[in-house]
Short mmCIF file of C-alpha atoms in Angstrom, two decimals:
data_model
loop_
_atom_site.label_atom_id
_atom_site.label_comp_id
_atom_site.label_asym_id
_atom_site.label_seq_id
_atom_site.Cartn_x
_atom_site.Cartn_y
_atom_site.Cartn_z
CA MET U 1 -91.69 97.66 30.85
CA THR U 2 -93.69 99.48 28.24
CA LYS U 3 -92.72 103.17 28.04
CA LYS U 4 -95.44 105.84 27.29
CA SER U 5 -94.55 109.26 25.78
CA VAL U 6 -97.05 112.02 25.64
CA VAL U 7 -96.49 114.78 23.00
CA SER U 8 -98.26 117.88 21.80
CA GLY U 9 -98.92 119.15 25.24
CA ALA U 10 -98.37 118.16 28.90
CA GLU U 11 -101.76 116.50 29.39
CA SER U 12 -102.75 113.00 28.32
CA PRO U 13 -105.02 112.75 25.31
CA ARG U 14 -108.67 113.27 26.13
CA SER U 15 -109.85 111.64 22.96
CA SER U 16 -110.92 107.97 22.83
CA ALA U 17 -109.51 107.61 19.29
CA MET U 18 -106.94 104.76 19.16
CA ILE U 19 -104.68 103.03 16.69
CA ARG U 20 -103.57 99.57 17.77
CA MET U 21 -101.07 97.53 15.83
CA THR U 22 -99.09 94.17 16.28
CA THR U 23 -95.93 93.06 14.73
CA GLN U 24 -93.95 89.85 14.48
CA LYS U 25 -90.87 91.79 15.11
CA VAL U 26 -89.27 91.13 18.55
CA VAL U 27 -88.55 93.63 21.32
CA GLY U 28 -85.53 95.69 20.51
CA GLU U 29 -86.17 95.76 16.68
CA GLN U 30 -87.50 98.91 15.03
CA ILE U 31 -90.65 99.90 13.15
CA SER U 32 -91.15 102.92 11.03
CA LEU U 33 -94.06 105.27 11.69
CA ARG U 34 -95.32 108.62 10.49
CA VAL U 35 -97.83 110.74 12.57
CA GLU U 36 -99.66 114.08 12.34
CA ALA U 37 -102.17 114.81 15.03
CA SER U 38 -104.49 117.40 16.47
CA GLY U 39 -103.81 117.84 20.17
CA ALA U 40 -102.04 115.58 22.66
CA VAL U 41 -101.00 112.09 21.47
CA SER U 42 -99.61 109.25 23.39
CA ILE U 43 -97.74 106.02 22.40
CA ASP U 44 -97.24 102.81 24.16
CA GLY U 45 -94.81 99.96 23.08
CA VAL U 46 -91.80 101.90 21.97
CA GLN U 47 -88.87 103.48 23.63
CA GLU U 48 -88.71 106.98 21.88
CA PRO U 49 -91.09 109.88 22.19
CA LEU U 50 -93.69 110.12 19.37
CA HIS U 51 -92.98 112.57 16.70
CA THR U 52 -95.95 114.39 15.20
CA ASP U 53 -94.21 116.23 12.27
CA GLY U 54 -95.74 114.00 9.64
CA LEU U 55 -92.33 112.44 8.70
CA TYR U 56 -91.24 108.87 9.07
CA HIS U 57 -89.28 108.01 12.25
CA ASN U 58 -87.87 104.69 13.50
CA TYR U 59 -89.05 103.47 16.86
CA THR U 60 -87.58 100.73 19.06
CA LEU U 61 -90.07 98.17 20.20
CA THR U 62 -90.52 97.47 23.92
CA ALA U 63 -93.51 95.25 23.15
CA GLN U 64 -95.06 93.53 20.13
CA GLU U 65 -98.16 95.63 20.45
CA VAL U 66 -97.97 99.41 19.83
CA VAL U 67 -100.93 101.70 20.71
CA ILE U 68 -101.37 105.33 19.71
CA ARG U 69 -104.01 107.32 21.58
CA GLY U 70 -105.30 110.81 20.44
CA GLU U 71 -106.63 112.60 17.39
CA VAL U 72 -104.23 111.35 14.69
CA THR U 73 -104.99 113.13 11.33
CA ARG U 74 -102.32 111.50 9.17
CA PHE U 75 -100.78 108.08 9.84
CA GLY U 76 -98.19 105.99 8.06
CA CYS U 77 -96.75 102.50 8.89
CA ARG U 78 -95.17 101.68 5.56
CA GLN U 79 -92.32 99.33 6.03
CA ASP U 80 -89.29 98.46 3.88
CA PHE U 81 -90.37 96.30 0.94
CA GLU U 82 -87.73 93.64 1.86
CA ASP U 83 -89.09 93.38 5.44
CA GLU U 84 -90.94 90.10 5.84
CA LYS U 85 -92.29 90.97 9.29
CA GLY U 86 -93.75 94.52 9.54
CA ILE U 87 -97.20 95.13 10.86
CA ALA U 88 -99.38 92.04 11.33
CA THR U 89 -102.62 93.55 12.60
CA LEU U 90 -103.83 97.18 12.40
CA GLU U 91 -107.06 98.27 14.16
CA PHE U 92 -108.63 101.76 14.23
CA SER U 93 -111.11 102.70 16.91
CA GLN U 94 -113.19 106.05 16.77
CA CYS U 95 -110.54 107.51 14.41
CA ALA U 96 -112.96 110.14 13.05
CA ALA U 97 -110.08 112.69 12.54
CA LEU U 98 -107.98 110.39 10.42
CA ARG U 99 -107.70 111.85 6.85
CA GLU U 100 -104.61 110.13 5.37
CA LEU U 101 -103.43 106.47 5.79
CA GLU U 102 -100.45 104.67 4.31
CA CYS U 103 -99.84 101.12 5.27
CA ASN U 104 -98.21 99.48 2.34
CA PHE U 105 -95.38 96.76 2.43
CA ASN U 106 -96.84 95.09 5.46
CA LYS U 107 -96.51 91.55 4.21
CA GLN U 108 -98.30 89.98 7.27
CA LEU U 109 -101.38 92.20 7.22
CA THR U 110 -104.40 90.19 6.20
CA SER U 111 -107.36 92.51 7.11
CA LEU U 112 -107.94 96.29 7.17
CA ASP U 113 -111.17 97.59 8.70
CA LEU U 114 -111.60 101.28 8.17
CA SER U 115 -115.28 101.52 9.19
CA GLN U 116 -114.48 103.95 11.94
CA CYS U 117 -112.38 106.26 9.80
CA VAL U 118 -115.25 108.30 8.28
CA ALA U 119 -113.13 111.28 7.39
CA LEU U 120 -110.47 109.37 5.42
CA THR U 121 -109.71 110.99 2.17
CA THR U 122 -106.53 109.28 0.97
CA LEU U 123 -105.56 105.55 1.44
CA ASP U 124 -102.49 103.59 0.16
CA CYS U 125 -102.66 99.94 1.18
CA SER U 126 -100.76 98.63 -1.77
CA ASP U 127 -98.14 95.68 -1.68
CA ASN U 128 -99.65 93.90 1.19
CA ASP U 129 -99.11 90.28 0.03
CA ARG U 130 -101.66 88.67 2.40
CA LEU U 131 -104.36 91.34 2.45
CA THR U 132 -107.76 89.56 1.74
CA ASN U 133 -110.21 91.93 3.43
CA LEU U 134 -110.55 95.67 2.91
CA ASP U 135 -113.61 97.40 4.59
CA LEU U 136 -114.34 100.75 2.99
CA SER U 137 -118.13 100.78 3.80
CA GLN U 138 -118.04 103.98 5.72
CA CYS U 139 -115.44 105.80 3.76
CA VAL U 140 -117.67 108.33 2.13
CA ALA U 141 -115.11 111.10 1.93
CA LEU U 142 -112.37 108.91 0.24
CA THR U 143 -111.05 110.60 -2.86
CA THR U 144 -107.80 108.71 -3.56
CA LEU U 145 -107.17 104.95 -3.22
CA ASN U 146 -104.29 102.85 -4.08
CA CYS U 147 -104.93 99.12 -3.43
CA SER U 148 -102.56 97.69 -6.04
CA ASP U 149 -100.48 94.72 -5.86
CA ASN U 150 -102.45 92.82 -3.23
CA ASP U 151 -102.09 89.34 -4.56
CA ARG U 152 -104.87 87.75 -2.34
CA LEU U 153 -107.50 90.56 -2.51
CA THR U 154 -110.58 88.98 -4.21
CA ASN U 155 -113.25 91.67 -3.58
CA LEU U 156 -113.24 95.46 -3.72
CA ALA U 157 -116.55 97.07 -2.65
CA LEU U 158 -116.58 100.79 -3.58
CA SER U 159 -120.32 101.66 -3.71
CA GLN U 160 -120.15 103.89 -0.59
CA CYS U 161 -117.02 105.71 -1.73
CA VAL U 162 -119.00 108.20 -3.77
CA ALA U 163 -116.34 110.99 -3.64
CA LEU U 164 -113.63 108.66 -5.12
CA THR U 165 -111.71 110.46 -7.95
CA THR U 166 -108.53 108.46 -8.28
CA LEU U 167 -108.30 104.56 -8.15
CA ASN U 168 -105.39 102.34 -8.58
CA CYS U 169 -106.41 98.74 -8.13
CA SER U 170 -103.82 97.36 -10.70
CA ASP U 171 -102.03 93.97 -10.42
CA ASN U 172 -104.50 92.22 -8.08
CA ASP U 173 -104.15 88.77 -9.46
CA ARG U 174 -107.34 87.40 -7.74
CA LEU U 175 -109.65 90.25 -8.44
CA THR U 176 -112.32 89.20 -10.85
CA THR U 177 -114.88 91.99 -10.70
CA LEU U 178 -114.74 95.78 -10.29
CA ASP U 179 -117.99 97.78 -9.96
CA VAL U 180 -117.40 101.52 -10.28
CA THR U 181 -120.92 102.52 -11.39
CA LYS U 182 -121.51 104.39 -8.11
CA ASN U 183 -118.20 106.31 -8.45
CA VAL U 184 -119.40 108.91 -10.85
CA ALA U 185 -116.79 111.45 -9.67
CA LEU U 186 -113.95 109.18 -10.87
CA THR U 187 -111.47 110.88 -13.10
CA GLU U 188 -108.32 108.47 -12.97
CA LEU U 189 -108.56 104.64 -13.05
CA ASP U 190 -105.75 102.09 -13.25
CA CYS U 191 -107.00 98.49 -13.26
CA SER U 192 -104.26 97.04 -15.44
CA GLY U 193 -102.68 93.64 -14.73
CA ASN U 194 -105.89 92.04 -13.38
CA GLY U 195 -105.86 88.95 -15.50
CA ARG U 196 -109.02 87.49 -14.11
CA MET U 197 -111.16 90.47 -14.70
CA THR U 198 -113.12 90.04 -17.91
CA ARG U 199 -115.64 92.85 -17.71
CA LEU U 200 -115.70 96.56 -16.83
CA ASP U 201 -118.71 98.90 -16.92
CA LEU U 202 -117.68 102.55 -17.31
CA SER U 203 -120.98 103.76 -18.65
CA LYS U 204 -121.58 105.96 -15.59
CA ASN U 205 -118.07 107.36 -15.34
CA VAL U 206 -118.42 110.34 -17.66
CA ALA U 207 -115.83 112.33 -15.71
CA LEU U 208 -113.08 109.77 -16.46
CA THR U 209 -110.10 111.40 -18.15
CA LYS U 210 -107.24 108.80 -17.56
CA LEU U 211 -107.65 105.04 -17.96
#
């Protein structure tokens, strides 16, 4: 039976915000999660109570689907780089309070839709070997992005990320183009190791200090 733990108050979360993830790990194995939240937060699919101190903790699975409900402001599901299972799917619903997300080293993760994370400022989705789709279309507040070492990522659309100041998109073997003409606030850019990229227009990036 799936066990639910409610933290940060005795009442269940009133928010409709939800983070849903699945894993190829089996019941009894552990995943590593980091959570900070505003108000009450609950978790389904693990044995232990949810910690909201912003540190990574290991949780024992009671199901292959884990659901966190409540106003999460900072979330991490980074796994060990040698772990071949990790998080397979990761969904965010009405996560308007989420500001920071770290989901690297999840080798089964293929898609990341952040269209409902409108307040997101910092994202690390690096080293996800199978990631092919990254939706940042509503991430207008994003300032820092690390999407390096995603071997199957072919497209990176950043035109809506007008607040972006730091971008690391290095070592994406299949990335052929990069348009940063709308990212005029950009100060740091690392696009090294992208062997198929032949052209880069920086004429609009007058604030750039590190390349």
